[in-house]
Amino acid sequence: MTIVNFNYDRCITHYLHEAIKDYYHIKEDVVTNLMKKLKIIHPYGCVGDLPWQQPGKGSIPFGGSQYSKLLDIIPKIKTFSESTKDEEELTELRNCLIEAEIIVFLGFAFHRQNLELLNPDKKCRARKVYATALGMSESDCFDVKASVFSILGGIKNNAVFEIRNDLKCGQLFREYWRSLSTGV
């Protein structure tokens, strides 16, 4: 599984680590090893590693306010207008999309620059695509669907493609939990 996070923060990383540990009553070191198998790509950089990701190596606790490390973080952040120029990272990101069978867009907003950044220039294997577009008009959802369809190389003809403008992220997971968890 891969997460492409267009935000600088580590909220999803922190949340998953804590939620898995609490829900399954798993020890910290076991969850940490599981989380290291999860690929998280930050095309615009990240504000730093969490302590469990890099123990003792300049990590910053979630919610931490260690401003002394701010200068260490600055080079890791790219602004929206800078985008990423790292070809290796772009190739990895795009290959993840090509190989994905299920793609989920959460709170993505579908900015053209971010869509272009995702563009693998090859047909994706995705059988299912789900997306939140809370508050977006039906006509804009139609345009977004066409743009995503184009970027993903047309995906398979029988692919499920749901863009929901009436659901928040958590609601989307509740609505499609079976399809997302079983892959069918």
PDB file of N, CA and C in Angstrom, residues 92-136:
ATOM      1  N   GLU A  92       8.733   6.927  -8.873  1.00  0.00           N
ATOM      2  CA  GLU A  92       8.175   6.045  -7.845  1.00  0.00           C
ATOM      3  C   GLU A  92       6.690   6.324  -7.647  1.00  0.00           C
ATOM      4  N   LEU A  93       6.329   7.592  -7.543  1.00  0.00           N
ATOM      5  CA  LEU A  93       4.940   7.996  -7.360  1.00  0.00           C
ATOM      6  C   LEU A  93       4.085   7.496  -8.521  1.00  0.00           C
ATOM      7  N   ARG A  94       4.542   7.743  -9.725  1.00  0.00           N
ATOM      8  CA  ARG A  94       3.766   7.367 -10.917  1.00  0.00           C
ATOM      9  C   ARG A  94       3.691   5.860 -11.084  1.00  0.00           C
ATOM     10  N   ASN A  95       4.750   5.146 -10.759  1.00  0.00           N
ATOM     11  CA  ASN A  95       4.708   3.683 -10.830  1.00  0.00           C
ATOM     12  C   ASN A  95       3.707   3.112  -9.833  1.00  0.00           C
ATOM     13  N   CYS A  96       3.592   3.736  -8.679  1.00  0.00           N
ATOM     14  CA  CYS A  96       2.588   3.306  -7.696  1.00  0.00           C
ATOM     15  C   CYS A  96       1.183   3.442  -8.273  1.00  0.00           C
ATOM     16  N   LEU A  97       0.947   4.523  -8.987  1.00  0.00           N
ATOM     17  CA  LEU A  97      -0.363   4.721  -9.611  1.00  0.00           C
ATOM     18  C   LEU A  97      -0.617   3.695 -10.710  1.00  0.00           C
ATOM     19  N   ILE A  98       0.388   3.443 -11.513  1.00  0.00           N
ATOM     20  CA  ILE A  98       0.244   2.480 -12.601  1.00  0.00           C
ATOM     21  C   ILE A  98      -0.119   1.105 -12.058  1.00  0.00           C
ATOM     22  N   GLU A  99       0.509   0.697 -10.965  1.00  0.00           N
ATOM     23  CA  GLU A  99       0.317  -0.642 -10.400  1.00  0.00           C
ATOM     24  C   GLU A  99      -0.901  -0.761  -9.481  1.00  0.00           C
ATOM     25  N   ALA A 100      -1.432   0.353  -9.014  1.00  0.00           N
ATOM     26  CA  ALA A 100      -2.541   0.318  -8.049  1.00  0.00           C
ATOM     27  C   ALA A 100      -3.789  -0.301  -8.665  1.00  0.00           C
ATOM     28  N   GLU A 101      -4.435  -1.141  -7.891  1.00  0.00           N
ATOM     29  CA  GLU A 101      -5.716  -1.695  -8.315  1.00  0.00           C
ATOM     30  C   GLU A 101      -6.876  -0.859  -7.791  1.00  0.00           C
ATOM     31  N   ILE A 102      -6.657  -0.218  -6.648  1.00  0.00           N
ATOM     32  CA  ILE A 102      -7.657   0.677  -6.060  1.00  0.00           C
ATOM     33  C   ILE A 102      -6.954   1.999  -5.753  1.00  0.00           C
ATOM     34  N   ILE A 103      -7.568   3.093  -6.172  1.00  0.00           N
ATOM     35  CA  ILE A 103      -7.029   4.423  -5.909  1.00  0.00           C
ATOM     36  C   ILE A 103      -8.101   5.217  -5.169  1.00  0.00           C
ATOM     37  N   VAL A 104      -7.691   5.868  -4.085  1.00  0.00           N
ATOM     38  CA  VAL A 104      -8.621   6.673  -3.296  1.00  0.00           C
ATOM     39  C   VAL A 104      -8.044   8.080  -3.159  1.00  0.00           C
ATOM     40  N   PHE A 105      -8.834   9.072  -3.557  1.00  0.00           N
ATOM     41  CA  PHE A 105      -8.470  10.478  -3.390  1.00  0.00           C
ATOM     42  C   PHE A 105      -9.271  11.030  -2.214  1.00  0.00           C
ATOM     43  N   LEU A 106      -8.578  11.528  -1.198  1.00  0.00           N
ATOM     44  CA  LEU A 106      -9.242  12.101  -0.028  1.00  0.00           C
ATOM     45  C   LEU A 106      -8.822  13.555   0.132  1.00  0.00           C
ATOM     46  N   GLY A 107      -9.783  14.465   0.137  1.00  0.00           N
ATOM     47  CA  GLY A 107      -9.486  15.876   0.347  1.00  0.00           C
ATOM     48  C   GLY A 107      -8.466  16.415  -0.643  1.00  0.00           C
ATOM     49  N   PHE A 108      -8.488  15.935  -1.835  1.00  0.00           N
ATOM     50  CA  PHE A 108      -7.447  16.218  -2.820  1.00  0.00           C
ATOM     51  C   PHE A 108      -7.616  17.565  -3.527  1.00  0.00           C
ATOM     52  N   ALA A 109      -8.829  17.998  -3.746  1.00  0.00           N
ATOM     53  CA  ALA A 109      -9.170  19.272  -4.397  1.00  0.00           C
ATOM     54  C   ALA A 109      -8.890  19.280  -5.892  1.00  0.00           C
ATOM     55  N   PHE A 110      -8.125  18.320  -6.388  1.00  0.00           N
ATOM     56  CA  PHE A 110      -7.919  18.149  -7.822  1.00  0.00           C
ATOM     57  C   PHE A 110      -7.348  19.373  -8.524  1.00  0.00           C
ATOM     58  N   HIS A 111      -6.371  20.037  -7.877  1.00  0.00           N
ATOM     59  CA  HIS A 111      -5.670  21.143  -8.534  1.00  0.00           C
ATOM     60  C   HIS A 111      -4.928  20.588  -9.749  1.00  0.00           C
ATOM     61  N   ARG A 112      -4.952  21.342 -10.829  1.00  0.00           N
ATOM     62  CA  ARG A 112      -4.331  20.889 -12.076  1.00  0.00           C
ATOM     63  C   ARG A 112      -2.859  20.493 -11.894  1.00  0.00           C
ATOM     64  N   GLN A 113      -2.117  21.291 -11.146  1.00  0.00           N
ATOM     65  CA  GLN A 113      -0.694  20.995 -10.943  1.00  0.00           C
ATOM     66  C   GLN A 113      -0.505  19.639 -10.263  1.00  0.00           C
ATOM     67  N   ASN A 114      -1.338  19.332  -9.286  1.00  0.00           N
ATOM     68  CA  ASN A 114      -1.215  18.050  -8.593  1.00  0.00           C
ATOM     69  C   ASN A 114      -1.621  16.891  -9.499  1.00  0.00           C
ATOM     70  N   LEU A 115      -2.625  17.101 -10.324  1.00  0.00           N
ATOM     71  CA  LEU A 115      -3.020  16.067 -11.278  1.00  0.00           C
ATOM     72  C   LEU A 115      -1.901  15.813 -12.285  1.00  0.00           C
ATOM     73  N   GLU A 116      -1.280  16.878 -12.762  1.00  0.00           N
ATOM     74  CA  GLU A 116      -0.183  16.726 -13.714  1.00  0.00           C
ATOM     75  C   GLU A 116       1.004  16.018 -13.064  1.00  0.00           C
ATOM     76  N   LEU A 117       1.229  16.293 -11.797  1.00  0.00           N
ATOM     77  CA  LEU A 117       2.310  15.642 -11.068  1.00  0.00           C
ATOM     78  C   LEU A 117       2.076  14.128 -10.996  1.00  0.00           C
ATOM     79  N   LEU A 118       0.820  13.732 -10.894  1.00  0.00           N
ATOM     80  CA  LEU A 118       0.473  12.313 -10.813  1.00  0.00           C
ATOM     81  C   LEU A 118       0.519  11.605 -12.161  1.00  0.00           C
ATOM     82  N   ASN A 119       0.471  12.334 -13.239  1.00  0.00           N
ATOM     83  CA  ASN A 119       0.312  11.772 -14.576  1.00  0.00           C
ATOM     84  C   ASN A 119       1.429  10.790 -14.933  1.00  0.00           C
ATOM     85  N   PRO A 120       1.085   9.477 -15.005  1.00  0.00           N
ATOM     86  CA  PRO A 120       2.113   8.481 -15.291  1.00  0.00           C
ATOM     87  C   PRO A 120       2.405   8.298 -16.785  1.00  0.00           C
ATOM     88  N   ASP A 121       1.618   8.911 -17.650  1.00  0.00           N
ATOM     89  CA  ASP A 121       1.779   8.757 -19.100  1.00  0.00           C
ATOM     90  C   ASP A 121       1.670   7.306 -19.554  1.00  0.00           C
ATOM     91  N   LYS A 122       1.056   6.482 -18.733  1.00  0.00           N
ATOM     92  CA  LYS A 122       0.798   5.087 -19.074  1.00  0.00           C
ATOM     93  C   LYS A 122      -0.565   4.723 -18.504  1.00  0.00           C
ATOM     94  N   LYS A 123      -1.157   3.697 -19.056  1.00  0.00           N
ATOM     95  CA  LYS A 123      -2.441   3.233 -18.559  1.00  0.00           C
ATOM     96  C   LYS A 123      -2.278   2.584 -17.184  1.00  0.00           C
ATOM     97  N   CYS A 124      -3.152   2.941 -16.271  1.00  0.00           N
ATOM     98  CA  CYS A 124      -3.131   2.378 -14.919  1.00  0.00           C
ATOM     99  C   CYS A 124      -3.963   1.103 -14.863  1.00  0.00           C
ATOM    100  N   ARG A 125      -3.642   0.250 -13.908  1.00  0.00           N
ATOM    101  CA  ARG A 125      -4.355  -1.018 -13.720  1.00  0.00           C
ATOM    102  C   ARG A 125      -5.613  -0.869 -12.880  1.00  0.00           C
ATOM    103  N   ALA A 126      -5.855   0.299 -12.350  1.00  0.00           N
ATOM    104  CA  ALA A 126      -6.926   0.501 -11.366  1.00  0.00           C
ATOM    105  C   ALA A 126      -8.264  -0.081 -11.835  1.00  0.00           C
ATOM    106  N   ARG A 127      -8.839  -0.868 -10.939  1.00  0.00           N
ATOM    107  CA  ARG A 127     -10.177  -1.401 -11.171  1.00  0.00           C
ATOM    108  C   ARG A 127     -11.229  -0.551 -10.471  1.00  0.00           C
ATOM    109  N   LYS A 128     -10.745   0.231  -9.469  1.00  0.00           N
ATOM    110  CA  LYS A 128     -11.657   1.062  -8.690  1.00  0.00           C
ATOM    111  C   LYS A 128     -10.966   2.376  -8.357  1.00  0.00           C
ATOM    112  N   VAL A 129     -11.732   3.447  -8.480  1.00  0.00           N
ATOM    113  CA  VAL A 129     -11.253   4.764  -8.071  1.00  0.00           C
ATOM    114  C   VAL A 129     -12.378   5.402  -7.265  1.00  0.00           C
ATOM    115  N   TYR A 130     -12.039   5.855  -6.066  1.00  0.00           N
ATOM    116  CA  TYR A 130     -12.993   6.539  -5.200  1.00  0.00           C
ATOM    117  C   TYR A 130     -12.410   7.910  -4.865  1.00  0.00           C
ATOM    118  N   ALA A 131     -13.290   8.889  -4.704  1.00  0.00           N
ATOM    119  CA  ALA A 131     -12.794  10.228  -4.396  1.00  0.00           C
ATOM    120  C   ALA A 131     -13.836  11.013  -3.612  1.00  0.00           C
ATOM    121  N   THR A 132     -13.335  11.848  -2.701  1.00  0.00           N
ATOM    122  CA  THR A 132     -14.199  12.827  -2.054  1.00  0.00           C
ATOM    123  C   THR A 132     -14.042  14.141  -2.808  1.00  0.00           C
ATOM    124  N   ALA A 133     -15.133  14.855  -2.924  1.00  0.00           N
ATOM    125  CA  ALA A 133     -15.140  16.176  -3.560  1.00  0.00           C
ATOM    126  C   ALA A 133     -16.216  17.004  -2.857  1.00  0.00           C
ATOM    127  N   LEU A 134     -16.152  17.028  -1.542  1.00  0.00           N
ATOM    128  CA  LEU A 134     -17.200  17.613  -0.717  1.00  0.00           C
ATOM    129  C   LEU A 134     -17.544  19.032  -1.157  1.00  0.00           C
ATOM    130  N   GLY A 135     -18.814  19.231  -1.454  1.00  0.00           N
ATOM    131  CA  GLY A 135     -19.312  20.552  -1.818  1.00  0.00           C
ATOM    132  C   GLY A 135     -19.089  20.935  -3.271  1.00  0.00           C
ATOM    133  N   MET A 136     -18.407  20.115  -4.042  1.00  0.00           N
ATOM    134  CA  MET A 136     -18.153  20.421  -5.445  1.00  0.00           C
ATOM    135  C   MET A 136     -19.441  20.198  -6.247  1.00  0.00           C
TER     136      MET A 136
END
